[in-house]
Amino acid sequence: MRALKEEAYLPVSKQIQRPATPAKKPKARTRVPSEATLNRRKRLMETKRSAIMEAALDVFSRYGLHGTSLDQVASQADVSKTNLLYYFASKEDLYINVLRQLMDVWLSPLKAFSVEQDPSEAIGDYLRVKLELSRDHPAESRLFCLEVIQGAPLLLGELQGSLRDIVESKVSVINAWIEAGKLAPIEPHHLIFSLWAMTQHYADFRTQVDAVSGRTLEDPAFFAETLDNLKALVLQGVCPRS
């Protein structure tokens, strides 16, 4: 207290200069993006993710997992490798996501089987849709085939899990058709395996089909001919014997 009183009588130049308390800056307001902005960002992210997946499918189906680099995929998708890794943690993560997506596409016709359907119509529709997929999405089928031939090292869990569950549920449907007298007695697994093989052959061995017949499923007349013959082969074998 005494020091303060003595200081008051000192010349201004000798008084202790205390720094002025800086004025508090007003806090900057956090700008909340509008719903339209958030939706636009979401669409852009989905578009970029889809472009990466499409490029990955093309490159993986030609070179396999080990023959493909993330640089190749990024270049084809027209994104940086850093940007690609924002969406997928690694090459294996990208590969598994591509395989899961193609499984969803290729299994969708089988998922449609139901007890209420007429089996001849259900099987005929299945053959048509699977041939359309073989025509329009051959890369997906080739990649799946390549993975399975190698022992499905990254997809085995999916095959033993979700795929097996789907197949078993459709085995029950086929058995119900057989018990109702709508199909001839046949082991359902072999019917499903045969349907897979018949339809995906035209995608996996497209080059062979073209070399032997000179035509592919892209030819509408050949597509119709193929569908009619596969229906005859399958349905004549599974329709009830009189």
PDB file of C-alpha atoms in Angstrom:
ATOM      1  CA  MET A   1       0.000   0.000   0.000  1.00  0.00           C
ATOM      2  CA  ARG A   2       2.863   2.369   0.875  1.00  0.00           C
ATOM      3  CA  ALA A   3       4.620   1.492  -2.384  1.00  0.00           C
ATOM      4  CA  LEU A   4       1.525   2.425  -4.333  1.00  0.00           C
ATOM      5  CA  LYS A   5       1.247   5.811  -2.541  1.00  0.00           C
ATOM      6  CA  GLU A   6       4.894   6.615  -3.233  1.00  0.00           C
ATOM      7  CA  GLU A   7       4.491   5.658  -6.859  1.00  0.00           C
ATOM      8  CA  ALA A   8       1.663   8.152  -7.205  1.00  0.00           C
ATOM      9  CA  TYR A   9       4.098  11.066  -6.562  1.00  0.00           C
ATOM     10  CA  LEU A  10       6.696   9.859  -9.115  1.00  0.00           C
ATOM     11  CA  PRO A  11       6.917  11.482 -12.529  1.00  0.00           C
ATOM     12  CA  VAL A  12       4.881   9.711 -15.161  1.00  0.00           C
ATOM     13  CA  SER A  13       8.061   8.516 -16.923  1.00  0.00           C
ATOM     14  CA  LYS A  14       9.236   6.713 -13.751  1.00  0.00           C
ATOM     15  CA  GLN A  15       5.922   5.171 -12.790  1.00  0.00           C
ATOM     16  CA  ILE A  16       5.579   1.418 -13.374  1.00  0.00           C
ATOM     17  CA  GLN A  17       3.950   0.887 -16.765  1.00  0.00           C
ATOM     18  CA  ARG A  18       1.416  -1.922 -16.558  1.00  0.00           C
ATOM     19  CA  PRO A  19       0.246  -3.422 -19.875  1.00  0.00           C
ATOM     20  CA  ALA A  20      -3.288  -2.574 -20.773  1.00  0.00           C
ATOM     21  CA  THR A  21      -5.722  -5.473 -20.674  1.00  0.00           C
ATOM     22  CA  PRO A  22      -6.459  -6.381 -24.295  1.00  0.00           C
ATOM     23  CA  ALA A  23     -10.057  -6.122 -25.347  1.00  0.00           C
ATOM     24  CA  LYS A  24     -11.762  -9.484 -25.741  1.00  0.00           C
ATOM     25  CA  LYS A  25     -12.416 -10.375 -29.364  1.00  0.00           C
ATOM     26  CA  PRO A  26     -15.947 -11.485 -30.096  1.00  0.00           C
ATOM     27  CA  LYS A  27     -16.172 -15.224 -30.668  1.00  0.00           C
ATOM     28  CA  ALA A  28     -16.546 -16.186 -34.297  1.00  0.00           C
ATOM     29  CA  ARG A  29     -19.892 -17.766 -35.020  1.00  0.00           C
ATOM     30  CA  THR A  30     -19.765 -21.364 -36.226  1.00  0.00           C
ATOM     31  CA  ARG A  31     -21.552 -21.548 -39.530  1.00  0.00           C
ATOM     32  CA  VAL A  32     -23.872 -24.527 -39.721  1.00  0.00           C
ATOM     33  CA  PRO A  33     -24.146 -25.919 -43.271  1.00  0.00           C
ATOM     34  CA  SER A  34     -27.642 -25.908 -44.701  1.00  0.00           C
ATOM     35  CA  GLU A  35     -29.435 -29.171 -45.458  1.00  0.00           C
ATOM     36  CA  ALA A  36     -29.044 -28.505 -49.182  1.00  0.00           C
ATOM     37  CA  THR A  37     -25.264 -28.121 -48.743  1.00  0.00           C
ATOM     38  CA  LEU A  38     -25.020 -31.333 -46.712  1.00  0.00           C
ATOM     39  CA  ASN A  39     -27.050 -33.231 -49.320  1.00  0.00           C
ATOM     40  CA  ARG A  40     -24.845 -31.876 -52.102  1.00  0.00           C
ATOM     41  CA  ARG A  41     -21.703 -32.967 -50.258  1.00  0.00           C
ATOM     42  CA  LYS A  42     -23.216 -36.404 -49.657  1.00  0.00           C
ATOM     43  CA  ARG A  43     -24.049 -36.800 -53.356  1.00  0.00           C
ATOM     44  CA  LEU A  44     -20.541 -35.763 -54.358  1.00  0.00           C
ATOM     45  CA  MET A  45     -19.032 -38.287 -51.940  1.00  0.00           C
ATOM     46  CA  GLU A  46     -21.317 -41.052 -53.197  1.00  0.00           C
ATOM     47  CA  THR A  47     -20.446 -40.186 -56.812  1.00  0.00           C
ATOM     48  CA  LYS A  48     -16.724 -40.298 -56.093  1.00  0.00           C
ATOM     49  CA  ARG A  49     -17.038 -43.545 -54.132  1.00  0.00           C
ATOM     50  CA  SER A  50     -18.998 -45.121 -56.996  1.00  0.00           C
ATOM     51  CA  ALA A  51     -16.355 -43.990 -59.505  1.00  0.00           C
ATOM     52  CA  ILE A  52     -13.637 -45.612 -57.399  1.00  0.00           C
ATOM     53  CA  MET A  53     -15.628 -48.849 -57.070  1.00  0.00           C
ATOM     54  CA  GLU A  54     -16.303 -48.964 -60.820  1.00  0.00           C
ATOM     55  CA  ALA A  55     -12.647 -48.390 -61.658  1.00  0.00           C
ATOM     56  CA  ALA A  56     -11.579 -50.997 -59.097  1.00  0.00           C
ATOM     57  CA  LEU A  57     -13.968 -53.552 -60.544  1.00  0.00           C
ATOM     58  CA  ASP A  58     -12.551 -53.077 -64.023  1.00  0.00           C
ATOM     59  CA  VAL A  59      -8.900 -53.254 -62.936  1.00  0.00           C
ATOM     60  CA  PHE A  60      -9.349 -56.103 -60.427  1.00  0.00           C
ATOM     61  CA  SER A  61     -11.306 -58.199 -62.953  1.00  0.00           C
ATOM     62  CA  ARG A  62      -8.408 -57.907 -65.432  1.00  0.00           C
ATOM     63  CA  TYR A  63      -5.377 -58.184 -63.174  1.00  0.00           C
ATOM     64  CA  GLY A  64      -6.642 -59.702 -59.921  1.00  0.00           C
ATOM     65  CA  LEU A  65      -5.878 -58.441 -56.435  1.00  0.00           C
ATOM     66  CA  HIS A  66      -2.125 -58.958 -56.515  1.00  0.00           C
ATOM     67  CA  GLY A  67      -1.681 -57.632 -60.041  1.00  0.00           C
ATOM     68  CA  THR A  68      -3.501 -54.389 -59.259  1.00  0.00           C
ATOM     69  CA  SER A  69      -2.098 -51.299 -57.562  1.00  0.00           C
ATOM     70  CA  LEU A  70      -4.022 -48.491 -55.885  1.00  0.00           C
ATOM     71  CA  ASP A  71      -2.270 -46.091 -58.246  1.00  0.00           C
ATOM     72  CA  GLN A  72      -3.894 -47.876 -61.196  1.00  0.00           C
ATOM     73  CA  VAL A  73      -7.341 -47.645 -59.634  1.00  0.00           C
ATOM     74  CA  ALA A  74      -6.897 -44.007 -58.617  1.00  0.00           C
ATOM     75  CA  SER A  75      -5.731 -43.074 -62.101  1.00  0.00           C
ATOM     76  CA  GLN A  76      -8.694 -44.772 -63.765  1.00  0.00           C
ATOM     77  CA  ALA A  77     -11.135 -43.217 -61.284  1.00  0.00           C
ATOM     78  CA  ASP A  78      -9.498 -39.800 -61.833  1.00  0.00           C
ATOM     79  CA  VAL A  79      -8.800 -39.252 -58.141  1.00  0.00           C
ATOM     80  CA  SER A  80      -5.611 -38.992 -56.127  1.00  0.00           C
ATOM     81  CA  LYS A  81      -4.365 -42.012 -54.202  1.00  0.00           C
ATOM     82  CA  THR A  82      -4.760 -39.985 -50.993  1.00  0.00           C
ATOM     83  CA  ASN A  83      -8.381 -39.289 -51.885  1.00  0.00           C
ATOM     84  CA  LEU A  84      -8.972 -42.968 -52.627  1.00  0.00           C
ATOM     85  CA  LEU A  85      -7.595 -43.918 -49.210  1.00  0.00           C
ATOM     86  CA  TYR A  86     -10.078 -41.512 -47.617  1.00  0.00           C
ATOM     87  CA  TYR A  87     -12.869 -43.830 -48.806  1.00  0.00           C
ATOM     88  CA  PHE A  88     -11.108 -47.190 -48.481  1.00  0.00           C
ATOM     89  CA  ALA A  89      -8.457 -48.015 -45.885  1.00  0.00           C
ATOM     90  CA  SER A  90      -6.385 -50.305 -48.127  1.00  0.00           C
ATOM     91  CA  LYS A  91      -6.337 -52.211 -51.401  1.00  0.00           C
ATOM     92  CA  GLU A  92      -7.767 -55.257 -49.621  1.00  0.00           C
ATOM     93  CA  ASP A  93     -10.580 -53.168 -48.134  1.00  0.00           C
ATOM     94  CA  LEU A  94     -11.461 -51.840 -51.596  1.00  0.00           C
ATOM     95  CA  TYR A  95     -11.319 -55.348 -53.070  1.00  0.00           C
ATOM     96  CA  ILE A  96     -13.636 -56.804 -50.427  1.00  0.00           C
ATOM     97  CA  ASN A  97     -16.130 -53.959 -50.897  1.00  0.00           C
ATOM     98  CA  VAL A  98     -16.183 -54.587 -54.646  1.00  0.00           C
ATOM     99  CA  LEU A  99     -16.743 -58.321 -54.095  1.00  0.00           C
ATOM    100  CA  ARG A 100     -19.568 -57.688 -51.625  1.00  0.00           C
ATOM    101  CA  GLN A 101     -21.284 -55.352 -54.038  1.00  0.00           C
ATOM    102  CA  LEU A 102     -21.080 -57.796 -56.920  1.00  0.00           C
ATOM    103  CA  MET A 103     -22.396 -60.605 -54.706  1.00  0.00           C
ATOM    104  CA  ASP A 104     -25.439 -58.486 -53.916  1.00  0.00           C
ATOM    105  CA  VAL A 105     -26.022 -57.989 -57.647  1.00  0.00           C
ATOM    106  CA  TRP A 106     -25.529 -61.612 -58.657  1.00  0.00           C
ATOM    107  CA  LEU A 107     -27.551 -63.075 -55.787  1.00  0.00           C
ATOM    108  CA  SER A 108     -30.551 -60.770 -56.159  1.00  0.00           C
ATOM    109  CA  PRO A 109     -32.377 -63.103 -58.624  1.00  0.00           C
ATOM    110  CA  LEU A 110     -31.976 -66.079 -56.263  1.00  0.00           C
ATOM    111  CA  LYS A 111     -33.285 -64.030 -53.342  1.00  0.00           C
ATOM    112  CA  ALA A 112     -36.540 -63.562 -55.269  1.00  0.00           C
ATOM    113  CA  PHE A 113     -37.464 -67.275 -55.016  1.00  0.00           C
ATOM    114  CA  SER A 114     -40.542 -67.759 -52.808  1.00  0.00           C
ATOM    115  CA  VAL A 115     -42.848 -70.675 -52.018  1.00  0.00           C
ATOM    116  CA  GLU A 116     -45.840 -68.787 -53.417  1.00  0.00           C
ATOM    117  CA  GLN A 117     -44.329 -68.607 -56.918  1.00  0.00           C
ATOM    118  CA  ASP A 118     -44.874 -71.097 -59.680  1.00  0.00           C
ATOM    119  CA  PRO A 119     -41.467 -72.834 -59.877  1.00  0.00           C
ATOM    120  CA  SER A 120     -41.391 -72.914 -63.685  1.00  0.00           C
ATOM    121  CA  GLU A 121     -41.979 -69.173 -63.844  1.00  0.00           C
ATOM    122  CA  ALA A 122     -39.522 -68.484 -60.999  1.00  0.00           C
ATOM    123  CA  ILE A 123     -36.747 -70.549 -62.581  1.00  0.00           C
ATOM    124  CA  GLY A 124     -37.444 -69.092 -66.022  1.00  0.00           C
ATOM    125  CA  ASP A 125     -37.256 -65.545 -64.635  1.00  0.00           C
ATOM    126  CA  TYR A 126     -34.063 -66.437 -62.794  1.00  0.00           C
ATOM    127  CA  LEU A 127     -32.419 -67.683 -65.983  1.00  0.00           C
ATOM    128  CA  ARG A 128     -33.433 -64.530 -67.868  1.00  0.00           C
ATOM    129  CA  VAL A 129     -32.150 -62.133 -65.190  1.00  0.00           C
ATOM    130  CA  LYS A 130     -28.873 -64.047 -64.753  1.00  0.00           C
ATOM    131  CA  LEU A 131     -28.259 -63.999 -68.503  1.00  0.00           C
ATOM    132  CA  GLU A 132     -28.948 -60.256 -68.523  1.00  0.00           C
ATOM    133  CA  LEU A 133     -26.364 -59.849 -65.757  1.00  0.00           C
ATOM    134  CA  SER A 134     -23.886 -61.991 -67.699  1.00  0.00           C
ATOM    135  CA  ARG A 135     -24.458 -59.773 -70.723  1.00  0.00           C
ATOM    136  CA  ASP A 136     -24.396 -56.408 -68.946  1.00  0.00           C
ATOM    137  CA  HIS A 137     -21.965 -57.072 -66.052  1.00  0.00           C
ATOM    138  CA  PRO A 138     -19.396 -59.637 -67.208  1.00  0.00           C
ATOM    139  CA  ALA A 139     -16.591 -58.021 -65.201  1.00  0.00           C
ATOM    140  CA  GLU A 140     -18.396 -58.757 -61.929  1.00  0.00           C
ATOM    141  CA  SER A 141     -18.742 -62.426 -62.798  1.00  0.00           C
ATOM    142  CA  ARG A 142     -15.121 -62.745 -63.932  1.00  0.00           C
ATOM    143  CA  LEU A 143     -13.847 -61.158 -60.719  1.00  0.00           C
ATOM    144  CA  PHE A 144     -15.977 -63.437 -58.545  1.00  0.00           C
ATOM    145  CA  CYS A 145     -14.817 -66.467 -60.550  1.00  0.00           C
ATOM    146  CA  LEU A 146     -11.179 -65.403 -60.196  1.00  0.00           C
ATOM    147  CA  GLU A 147     -11.537 -65.017 -56.419  1.00  0.00           C
ATOM    148  CA  VAL A 148     -13.167 -68.440 -56.010  1.00  0.00           C
ATOM    149  CA  ILE A 149     -10.608 -70.195 -58.226  1.00  0.00           C
ATOM    150  CA  GLN A 150      -7.887 -68.844 -55.943  1.00  0.00           C
ATOM    151  CA  GLY A 151      -9.619 -70.353 -52.915  1.00  0.00           C
ATOM    152  CA  ALA A 152     -11.543 -67.203 -51.948  1.00  0.00           C
ATOM    153  CA  PRO A 153      -8.872 -66.039 -49.459  1.00  0.00           C
ATOM    154  CA  LEU A 154     -10.639 -62.747 -48.762  1.00  0.00           C
ATOM    155  CA  LEU A 155     -14.215 -63.846 -49.415  1.00  0.00           C
ATOM    156  CA  LEU A 156     -14.409 -67.215 -47.687  1.00  0.00           C
ATOM    157  CA  GLY A 157     -16.132 -65.737 -44.645  1.00  0.00           C
ATOM    158  CA  GLU A 158     -18.845 -64.240 -46.854  1.00  0.00           C
ATOM    159  CA  LEU A 159     -19.322 -67.532 -48.703  1.00  0.00           C
ATOM    160  CA  GLN A 160     -19.594 -69.517 -45.477  1.00  0.00           C
ATOM    161  CA  GLY A 161     -21.846 -66.906 -43.897  1.00  0.00           C
ATOM    162  CA  SER A 162     -24.276 -64.786 -45.886  1.00  0.00           C
ATOM    163  CA  LEU A 163     -24.096 -66.834 -49.104  1.00  0.00           C
ATOM    164  CA  ARG A 164     -24.710 -70.121 -47.311  1.00  0.00           C
ATOM    165  CA  ASP A 165     -27.645 -68.585 -45.412  1.00  0.00           C
ATOM    166  CA  ILE A 166     -29.260 -67.370 -48.648  1.00  0.00           C
ATOM    167  CA  VAL A 167     -28.759 -70.717 -50.375  1.00  0.00           C
ATOM    168  CA  GLU A 168     -30.176 -72.671 -47.438  1.00  0.00           C
ATOM    169  CA  SER A 169     -33.273 -70.481 -47.363  1.00  0.00           C
ATOM    170  CA  LYS A 170     -33.831 -71.164 -51.087  1.00  0.00           C
ATOM    171  CA  VAL A 171     -33.168 -74.875 -50.594  1.00  0.00           C
ATOM    172  CA  SER A 172     -36.197 -74.806 -48.257  1.00  0.00           C
ATOM    173  CA  VAL A 173     -38.253 -73.115 -50.993  1.00  0.00           C
ATOM    174  CA  ILE A 174     -37.266 -75.728 -53.587  1.00  0.00           C
ATOM    175  CA  ASN A 175     -38.022 -78.566 -51.154  1.00  0.00           C
ATOM    176  CA  ALA A 176     -41.445 -77.033 -50.539  1.00  0.00           C
ATOM    177  CA  TRP A 177     -42.093 -77.017 -54.299  1.00  0.00           C
ATOM    178  CA  ILE A 178     -41.050 -80.674 -54.468  1.00  0.00           C
ATOM    179  CA  GLU A 179     -43.290 -81.665 -51.521  1.00  0.00           C
ATOM    180  CA  ALA A 180     -46.201 -79.868 -53.202  1.00  0.00           C
ATOM    181  CA  GLY A 181     -45.634 -81.912 -56.355  1.00  0.00           C
ATOM    182  CA  LYS A 182     -44.633 -78.820 -58.364  1.00  0.00           C
ATOM    183  CA  LEU A 183     -41.097 -80.085 -59.056  1.00  0.00           C
ATOM    184  CA  ALA A 184     -39.636 -83.524 -59.619  1.00  0.00           C
ATOM    185  CA  PRO A 185     -37.519 -84.870 -56.729  1.00  0.00           C
ATOM    186  CA  ILE A 186     -34.073 -83.334 -57.055  1.00  0.00           C
ATOM    187  CA  GLU A 187     -31.361 -82.293 -54.620  1.00  0.00           C
ATOM    188  CA  PRO A 188     -31.826 -78.485 -54.420  1.00  0.00           C
ATOM    189  CA  HIS A 189     -28.150 -77.621 -54.037  1.00  0.00           C
ATOM    190  CA  HIS A 190     -27.338 -79.232 -57.382  1.00  0.00           C
ATOM    191  CA  LEU A 191     -30.153 -77.343 -59.070  1.00  0.00           C
ATOM    192  CA  ILE A 192     -28.803 -74.035 -57.736  1.00  0.00           C
ATOM    193  CA  PHE A 193     -25.211 -74.932 -58.688  1.00  0.00           C
ATOM    194  CA  SER A 194     -26.368 -75.837 -62.220  1.00  0.00           C
ATOM    195  CA  LEU A 195     -28.284 -72.571 -62.622  1.00  0.00           C
ATOM    196  CA  TRP A 196     -25.191 -70.618 -61.554  1.00  0.00           C
ATOM    197  CA  ALA A 197     -22.920 -72.522 -63.924  1.00  0.00           C
ATOM    198  CA  MET A 198     -25.234 -72.359 -66.924  1.00  0.00           C
ATOM    199  CA  THR A 199     -25.792 -68.634 -66.773  1.00  0.00           C
ATOM    200  CA  GLN A 200     -22.410 -67.348 -65.640  1.00  0.00           C
ATOM    201  CA  HIS A 201     -20.600 -69.426 -68.262  1.00  0.00           C
ATOM    202  CA  TYR A 202     -21.644 -66.823 -70.838  1.00  0.00           C
ATOM    203  CA  ALA A 203     -19.811 -64.116 -68.865  1.00  0.00           C
ATOM    204  CA  ASP A 204     -16.791 -66.014 -67.522  1.00  0.00           C
ATOM    205  CA  PHE A 205     -16.091 -67.771 -70.840  1.00  0.00           C
ATOM    206  CA  ARG A 206     -17.397 -65.093 -73.176  1.00  0.00           C
ATOM    207  CA  THR A 207     -14.288 -65.303 -75.354  1.00  0.00           C
ATOM    208  CA  GLN A 208     -14.745 -69.056 -75.749  1.00  0.00           C
ATOM    209  CA  VAL A 209     -18.462 -68.715 -76.557  1.00  0.00           C
ATOM    210  CA  ASP A 210     -17.660 -66.064 -79.157  1.00  0.00           C
ATOM    211  CA  ALA A 211     -14.812 -68.115 -80.659  1.00  0.00           C
ATOM    212  CA  VAL A 212     -16.965 -71.244 -81.014  1.00  0.00           C
ATOM    213  CA  SER A 213     -20.334 -69.763 -81.998  1.00  0.00           C
ATOM    214  CA  GLY A 214     -19.308 -66.408 -83.410  1.00  0.00           C
ATOM    215  CA  ARG A 215     -21.934 -64.737 -81.224  1.00  0.00           C
ATOM    216  CA  THR A 216     -22.359 -63.353 -77.716  1.00  0.00           C
ATOM    217  CA  LEU A 217     -25.287 -62.392 -75.518  1.00  0.00           C
ATOM    218  CA  GLU A 218     -25.044 -58.856 -76.876  1.00  0.00           C
ATOM    219  CA  ASP A 219     -26.693 -60.240 -80.024  1.00  0.00           C
ATOM    220  CA  PRO A 220     -30.464 -60.140 -79.216  1.00  0.00           C
ATOM    221  CA  ALA A 221     -31.180 -63.210 -81.352  1.00  0.00           C
ATOM    222  CA  PHE A 222     -28.449 -65.213 -79.624  1.00  0.00           C
ATOM    223  CA  PHE A 223     -29.665 -64.024 -76.202  1.00  0.00           C
ATOM    224  CA  ALA A 224     -33.224 -65.228 -76.963  1.00  0.00           C
ATOM    225  CA  GLU A 225     -31.899 -68.519 -78.344  1.00  0.00           C
ATOM    226  CA  THR A 226     -29.741 -69.070 -75.254  1.00  0.00           C
ATOM    227  CA  LEU A 227     -32.604 -68.328 -72.857  1.00  0.00           C
ATOM    228  CA  ASP A 228     -35.026 -70.640 -74.679  1.00  0.00           C
ATOM    229  CA  ASN A 229     -32.532 -73.511 -74.684  1.00  0.00           C
ATOM    230  CA  LEU A 230     -31.541 -73.107 -71.034  1.00  0.00           C
ATOM    231  CA  LYS A 231     -35.210 -73.048 -70.027  1.00  0.00           C
ATOM    232  CA  ALA A 232     -35.812 -76.243 -71.993  1.00  0.00           C
ATOM    233  CA  LEU A 233     -32.779 -77.988 -70.502  1.00  0.00           C
ATOM    234  CA  VAL A 234     -33.638 -77.047 -66.912  1.00  0.00           C
ATOM    235  CA  LEU A 235     -37.400 -77.207 -66.870  1.00  0.00           C
ATOM    236  CA  GLN A 236     -37.617 -80.502 -68.747  1.00  0.00           C
ATOM    237  CA  GLY A 237     -35.361 -81.923 -66.085  1.00  0.00           C
ATOM    238  CA  VAL A 238     -37.176 -80.570 -63.035  1.00  0.00           C
ATOM    239  CA  CYS A 239     -40.826 -80.566 -64.072  1.00  0.00           C
ATOM    240  CA  PRO A 240     -42.893 -83.331 -62.416  1.00  0.00           C
ATOM    241  CA  ARG A 241     -42.921 -86.648 -64.276  1.00  0.00           C
ATOM    242  CA  SER A 242     -46.371 -87.814 -65.239  1.00  0.00           C
TER     243      SER A 242
END
